[in-house]
CSV table of C-alpha atoms in Angstrom, one decimal:
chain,number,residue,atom,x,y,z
A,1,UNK,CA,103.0,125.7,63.4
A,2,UNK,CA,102.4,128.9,62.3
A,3,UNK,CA,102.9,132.0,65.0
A,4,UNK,CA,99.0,133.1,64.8
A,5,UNK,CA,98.1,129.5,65.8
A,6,UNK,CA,100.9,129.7,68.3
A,7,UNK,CA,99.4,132.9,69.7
A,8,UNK,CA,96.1,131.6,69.6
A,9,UNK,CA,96.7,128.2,71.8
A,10,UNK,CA,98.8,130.6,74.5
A,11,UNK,CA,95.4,133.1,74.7
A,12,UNK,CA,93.2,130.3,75.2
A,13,UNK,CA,95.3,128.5,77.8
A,14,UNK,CA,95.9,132.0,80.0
A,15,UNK,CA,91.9,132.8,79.2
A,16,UNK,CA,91.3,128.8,80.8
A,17,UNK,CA,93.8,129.4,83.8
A,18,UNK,CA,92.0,132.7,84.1
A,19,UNK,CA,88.4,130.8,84.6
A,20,UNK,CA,90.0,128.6,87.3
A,21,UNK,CA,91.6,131.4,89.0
A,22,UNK,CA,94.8,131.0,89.6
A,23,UNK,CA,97.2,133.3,90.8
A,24,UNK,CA,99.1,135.1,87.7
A,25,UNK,CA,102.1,134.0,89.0
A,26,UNK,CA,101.0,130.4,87.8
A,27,UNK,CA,100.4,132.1,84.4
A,28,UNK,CA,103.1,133.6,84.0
A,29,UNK,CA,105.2,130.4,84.7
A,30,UNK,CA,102.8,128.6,82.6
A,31,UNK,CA,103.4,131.4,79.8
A,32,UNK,CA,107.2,131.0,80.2
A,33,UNK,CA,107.4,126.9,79.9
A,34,UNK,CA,105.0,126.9,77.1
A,35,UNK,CA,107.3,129.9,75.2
A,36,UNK,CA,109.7,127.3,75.7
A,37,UNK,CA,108.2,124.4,74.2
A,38,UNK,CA,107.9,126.7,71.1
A,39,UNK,CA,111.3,127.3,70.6
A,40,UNK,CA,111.7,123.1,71.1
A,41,UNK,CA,113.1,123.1,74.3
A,42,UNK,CA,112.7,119.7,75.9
A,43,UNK,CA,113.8,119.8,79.2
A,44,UNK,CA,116.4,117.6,78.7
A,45,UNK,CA,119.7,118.0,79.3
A,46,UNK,CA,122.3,116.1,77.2
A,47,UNK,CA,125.6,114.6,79.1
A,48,UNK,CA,127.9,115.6,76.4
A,49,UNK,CA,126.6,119.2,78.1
A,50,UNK,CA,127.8,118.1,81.8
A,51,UNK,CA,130.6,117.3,84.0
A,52,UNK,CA,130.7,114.4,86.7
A,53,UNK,CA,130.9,115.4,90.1
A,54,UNK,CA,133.7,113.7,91.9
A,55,UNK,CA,133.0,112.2,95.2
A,56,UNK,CA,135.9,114.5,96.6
A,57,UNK,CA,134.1,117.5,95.3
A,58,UNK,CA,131.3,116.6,98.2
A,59,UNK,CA,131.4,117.0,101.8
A,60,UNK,CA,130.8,113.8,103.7
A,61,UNK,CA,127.7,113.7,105.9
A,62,UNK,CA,130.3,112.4,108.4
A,63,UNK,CA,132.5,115.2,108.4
A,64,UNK,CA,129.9,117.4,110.0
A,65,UNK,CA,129.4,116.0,113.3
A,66,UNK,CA,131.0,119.8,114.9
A,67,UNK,CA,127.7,121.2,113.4
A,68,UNK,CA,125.3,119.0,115.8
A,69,UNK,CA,124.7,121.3,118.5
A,70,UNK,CA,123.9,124.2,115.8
A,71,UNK,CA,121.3,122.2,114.2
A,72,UNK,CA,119.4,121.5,118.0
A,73,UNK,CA,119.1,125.1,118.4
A,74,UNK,CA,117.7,125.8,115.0
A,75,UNK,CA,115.1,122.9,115.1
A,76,UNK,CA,112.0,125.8,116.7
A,77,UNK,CA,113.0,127.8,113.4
A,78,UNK,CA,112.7,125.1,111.0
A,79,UNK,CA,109.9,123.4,108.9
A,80,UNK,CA,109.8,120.0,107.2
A,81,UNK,CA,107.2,120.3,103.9
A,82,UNK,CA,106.3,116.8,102.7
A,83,UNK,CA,105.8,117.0,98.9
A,84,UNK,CA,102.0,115.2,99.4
A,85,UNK,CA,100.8,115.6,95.7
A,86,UNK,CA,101.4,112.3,94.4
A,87,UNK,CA,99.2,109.6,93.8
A,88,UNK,CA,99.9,105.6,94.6
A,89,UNK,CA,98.7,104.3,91.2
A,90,UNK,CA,102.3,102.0,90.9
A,91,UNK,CA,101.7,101.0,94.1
A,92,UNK,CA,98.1,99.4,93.7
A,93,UNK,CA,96.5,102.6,95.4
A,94,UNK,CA,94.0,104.6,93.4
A,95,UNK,CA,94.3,107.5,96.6
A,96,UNK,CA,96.9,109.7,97.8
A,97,UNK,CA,100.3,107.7,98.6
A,98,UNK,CA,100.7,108.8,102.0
A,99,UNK,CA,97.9,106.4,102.8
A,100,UNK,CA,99.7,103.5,102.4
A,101,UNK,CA,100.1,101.4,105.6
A,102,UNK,CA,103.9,100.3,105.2
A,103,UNK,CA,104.7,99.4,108.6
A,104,UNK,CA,103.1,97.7,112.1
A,105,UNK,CA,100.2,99.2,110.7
A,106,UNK,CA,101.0,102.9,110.3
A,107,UNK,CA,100.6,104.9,106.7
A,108,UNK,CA,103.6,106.9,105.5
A,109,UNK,CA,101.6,110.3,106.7
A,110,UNK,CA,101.1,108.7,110.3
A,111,UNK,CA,104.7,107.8,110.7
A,112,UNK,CA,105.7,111.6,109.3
A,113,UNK,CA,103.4,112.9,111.7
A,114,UNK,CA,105.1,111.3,114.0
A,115,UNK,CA,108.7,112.3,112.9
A,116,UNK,CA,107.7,116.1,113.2
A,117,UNK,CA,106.6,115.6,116.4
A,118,UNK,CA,109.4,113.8,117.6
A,119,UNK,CA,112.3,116.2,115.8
A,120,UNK,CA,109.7,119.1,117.4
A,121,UNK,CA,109.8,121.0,113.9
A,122,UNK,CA,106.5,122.1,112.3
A,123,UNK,CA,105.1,120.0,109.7
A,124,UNK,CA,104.0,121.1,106.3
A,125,UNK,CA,102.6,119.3,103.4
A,126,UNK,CA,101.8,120.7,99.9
A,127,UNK,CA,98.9,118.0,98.7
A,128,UNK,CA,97.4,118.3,95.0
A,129,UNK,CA,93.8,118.8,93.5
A,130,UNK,CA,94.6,114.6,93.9
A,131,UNK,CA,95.5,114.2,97.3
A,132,UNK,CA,93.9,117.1,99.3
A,133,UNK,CA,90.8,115.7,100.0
A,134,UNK,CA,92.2,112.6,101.3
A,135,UNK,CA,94.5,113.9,103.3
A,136,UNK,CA,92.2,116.2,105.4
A,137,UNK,CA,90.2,113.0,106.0
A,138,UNK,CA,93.4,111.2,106.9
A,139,UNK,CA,94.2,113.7,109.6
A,140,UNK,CA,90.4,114.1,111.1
A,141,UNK,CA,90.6,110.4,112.0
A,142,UNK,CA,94.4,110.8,113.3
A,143,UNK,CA,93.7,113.8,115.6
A,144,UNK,CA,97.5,114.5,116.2
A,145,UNK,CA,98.3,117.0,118.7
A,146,UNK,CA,99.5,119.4,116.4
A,147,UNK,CA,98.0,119.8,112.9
A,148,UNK,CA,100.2,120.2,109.9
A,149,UNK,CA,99.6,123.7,107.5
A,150,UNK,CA,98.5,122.6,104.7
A,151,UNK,CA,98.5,124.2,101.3
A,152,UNK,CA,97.6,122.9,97.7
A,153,UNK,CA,99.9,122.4,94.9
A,154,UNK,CA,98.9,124.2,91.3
A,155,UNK,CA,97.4,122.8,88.5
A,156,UNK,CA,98.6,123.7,85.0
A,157,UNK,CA,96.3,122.4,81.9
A,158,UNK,CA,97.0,119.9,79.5
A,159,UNK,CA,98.5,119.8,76.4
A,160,UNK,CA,97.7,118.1,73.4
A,161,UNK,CA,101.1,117.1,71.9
A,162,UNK,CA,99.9,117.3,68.0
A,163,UNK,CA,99.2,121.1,67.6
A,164,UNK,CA,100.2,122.2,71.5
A,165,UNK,CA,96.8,123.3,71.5
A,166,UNK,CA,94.5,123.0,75.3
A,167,UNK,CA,93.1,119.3,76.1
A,168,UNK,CA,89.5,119.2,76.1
A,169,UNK,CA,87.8,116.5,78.2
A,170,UNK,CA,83.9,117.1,78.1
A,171,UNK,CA,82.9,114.2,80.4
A,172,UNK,CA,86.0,115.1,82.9
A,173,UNK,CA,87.3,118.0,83.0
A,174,UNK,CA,89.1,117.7,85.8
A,175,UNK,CA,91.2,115.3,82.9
A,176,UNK,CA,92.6,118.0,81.6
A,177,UNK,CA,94.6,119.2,84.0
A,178,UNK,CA,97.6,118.0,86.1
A,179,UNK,CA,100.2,118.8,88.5
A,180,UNK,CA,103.1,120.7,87.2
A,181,UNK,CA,105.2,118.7,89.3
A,182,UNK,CA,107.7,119.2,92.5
A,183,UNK,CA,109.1,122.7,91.4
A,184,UNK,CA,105.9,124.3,91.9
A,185,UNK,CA,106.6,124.2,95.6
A,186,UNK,CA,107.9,127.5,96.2
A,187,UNK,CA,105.4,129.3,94.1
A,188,UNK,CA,102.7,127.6,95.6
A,189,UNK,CA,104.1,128.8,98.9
A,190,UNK,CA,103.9,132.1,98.0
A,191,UNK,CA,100.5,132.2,96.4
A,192,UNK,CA,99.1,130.2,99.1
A,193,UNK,CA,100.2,132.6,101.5
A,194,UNK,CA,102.2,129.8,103.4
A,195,UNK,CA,105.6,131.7,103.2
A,196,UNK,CA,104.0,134.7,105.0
A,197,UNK,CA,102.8,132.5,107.9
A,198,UNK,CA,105.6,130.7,108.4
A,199,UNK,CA,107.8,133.7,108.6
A,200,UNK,CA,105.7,135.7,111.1
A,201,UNK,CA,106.4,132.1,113.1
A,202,UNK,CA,110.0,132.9,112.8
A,203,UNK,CA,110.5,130.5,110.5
A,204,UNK,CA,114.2,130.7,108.8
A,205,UNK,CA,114.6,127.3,107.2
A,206,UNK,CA,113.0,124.6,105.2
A,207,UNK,CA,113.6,121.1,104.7
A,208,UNK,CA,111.7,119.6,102.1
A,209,UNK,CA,111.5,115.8,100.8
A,210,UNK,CA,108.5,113.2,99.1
A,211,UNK,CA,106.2,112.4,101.2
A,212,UNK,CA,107.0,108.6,100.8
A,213,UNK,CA,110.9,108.8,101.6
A,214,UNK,CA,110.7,107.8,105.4
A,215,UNK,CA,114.8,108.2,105.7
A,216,UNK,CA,114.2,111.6,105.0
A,217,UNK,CA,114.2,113.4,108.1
A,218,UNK,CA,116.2,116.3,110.0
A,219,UNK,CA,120.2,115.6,110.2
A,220,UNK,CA,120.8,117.7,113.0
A,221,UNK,CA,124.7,117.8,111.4
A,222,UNK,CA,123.4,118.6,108.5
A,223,UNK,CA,120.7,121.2,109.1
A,224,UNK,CA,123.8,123.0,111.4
A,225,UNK,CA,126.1,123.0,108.6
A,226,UNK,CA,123.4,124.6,106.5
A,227,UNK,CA,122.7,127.3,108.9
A,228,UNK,CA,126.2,128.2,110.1
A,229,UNK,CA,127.3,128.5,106.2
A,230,UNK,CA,124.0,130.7,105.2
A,231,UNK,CA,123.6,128.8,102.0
A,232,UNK,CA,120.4,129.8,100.0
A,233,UNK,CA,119.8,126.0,98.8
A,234,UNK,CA,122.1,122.6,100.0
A,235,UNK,CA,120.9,119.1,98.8
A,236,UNK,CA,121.9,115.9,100.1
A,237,UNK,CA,122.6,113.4,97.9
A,238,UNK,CA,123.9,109.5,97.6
A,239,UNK,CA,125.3,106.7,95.3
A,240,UNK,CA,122.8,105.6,92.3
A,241,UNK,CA,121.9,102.2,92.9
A,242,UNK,CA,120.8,99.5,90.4
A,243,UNK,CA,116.9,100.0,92.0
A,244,UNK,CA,117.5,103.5,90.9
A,245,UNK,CA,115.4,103.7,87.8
A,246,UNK,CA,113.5,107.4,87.9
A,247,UNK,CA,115.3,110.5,88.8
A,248,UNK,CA,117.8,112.5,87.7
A,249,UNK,CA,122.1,112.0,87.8
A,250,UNK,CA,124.0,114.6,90.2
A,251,UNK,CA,125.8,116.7,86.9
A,252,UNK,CA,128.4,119.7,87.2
A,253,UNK,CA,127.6,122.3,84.2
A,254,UNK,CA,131.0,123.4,82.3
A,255,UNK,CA,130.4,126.9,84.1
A,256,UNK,CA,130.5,125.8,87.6
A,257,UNK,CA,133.6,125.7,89.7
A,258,UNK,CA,135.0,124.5,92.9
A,259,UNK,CA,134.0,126.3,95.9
A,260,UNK,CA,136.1,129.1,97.8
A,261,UNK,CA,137.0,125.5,99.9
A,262,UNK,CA,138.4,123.5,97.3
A,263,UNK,CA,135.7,120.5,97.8
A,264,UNK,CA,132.7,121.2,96.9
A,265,UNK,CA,130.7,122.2,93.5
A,266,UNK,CA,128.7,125.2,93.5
A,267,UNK,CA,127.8,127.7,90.6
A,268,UNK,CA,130.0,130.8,89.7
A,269,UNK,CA,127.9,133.9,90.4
């Protein structure tokens, strides 16, 4: 494709984000991906390019018990954000997927609702252009005690993939835009001016999981582990199963090391 062309689809997508107003630092992540796909980066990377983690290069969930009591006391100062954008089309649902009933009755954002309450951490839940709406209608007819903060997810535009040029839908436009998926969590945070309120709330930590994992919730263990070692960023991960189909594979780049410990994998620098 030749660079004018290149420039010209790049103008037209910042000029379309521009209309719909969104914050520049959407645009300037949109900018940066779409750079990206122009020097045919795919996203992807290759296993010849990583390492296999050992399991003795992870800590045990069980090995953490000690860090219990530390977790209690940091529960006030904690949030749980429920990634809410997705929408239930594989499971028969043409509406957001936390309104599936999948047990005695109760939808996956009624039993979450629940699970805040009961752990007594704040609840937050970034929902899409998809789910918002339902959602808020959800939560009218719940009346729980304590509403969730809510805040909504980005929208990046479509793509077409013969000339990377924008997706025009005249009967829908709404079609020509999606989510830009999970990562977009903590700049929507910021944008949305969620990050600000939940640190004047004192606010130190976040956990974050999908909305339609139920065995996601606060390890106390774990959540005092995290504290007590002051890491930025700590992800809890398990054996692949055969049902495991979509996602990614735990990989160690060739530039990581072992930690100062000598068991676990973290990044040099």
């Amino acid at each position: 494709m030749p660079h004018s062309k290149q420039h010209d689809n790049l103008t037209r997508f910042v000029t379309k984000m521009e209309s719909a107003g969104l914050p520049q630092l959407v645009i300037e992540d949109f900018r940066r991906f779409y750079n990206k796909i122009l020097a045919g980066e795919t996203g992807m990377i290759p296993e010849s390019e990583i390492q296999p983690v050992a399991r003795e290069a992870l800590f045990h969930a069980d090995e953490l018990e000690s860090f219990k009591s530390a977790g209690k006391k940091m529960l006030p100062k904690t949030v749980m954000i429920k990634l809410n954008g997705g929408l239930g089309t594989s499971m028969g649902l043409k509406k957001a997927k936390s309104l599936i009933k999948v047990k005695n009755g109760l939808t996956f954002l009624e039993i979450i609702v629940n699970q805040a309450r009961l752990q007594g951490v704040q609840l937050t839940l970034m929902n899409s252009f998809n789910t918002h709406a339902d959602t808020l209608a959800m939560l009218k007819r719940m009346r729980p005690s304590s509403l969730p903060y809510q805040f909504l997810q980005h929208r990046f535009p479509k793509i077409l993939k013969q000339d990377l040029s924008p997706a025009s839908c005249l009967s829908n436009p709404e079609m020509e835009w999606n989510p830009p998926g999970h990562g977009d969590v903590f700049t929507a945070l910021v944008t949305s001016g969620t990050l600000e309120t939940l640190l004047a709330k004192g606010i130190t930590h976040a956990f974050i999981s999908n909305v339609d994992n139920l065995g996601a919730t606060i390890d106390h263990a774990l959540l005092g582990y995290f504290a007590e070692q002051q890491f930025p960023f700590m992800m809890e991960v398990a054996e692949r199963t055969a049902s495991d189909q979509k996602g990614g594979a735990l990989g160690q780049a060739p530039e990581w090391s072992t930690g100062p410990e000598g068991n676990r994998a973290v990044p040099n620098g």
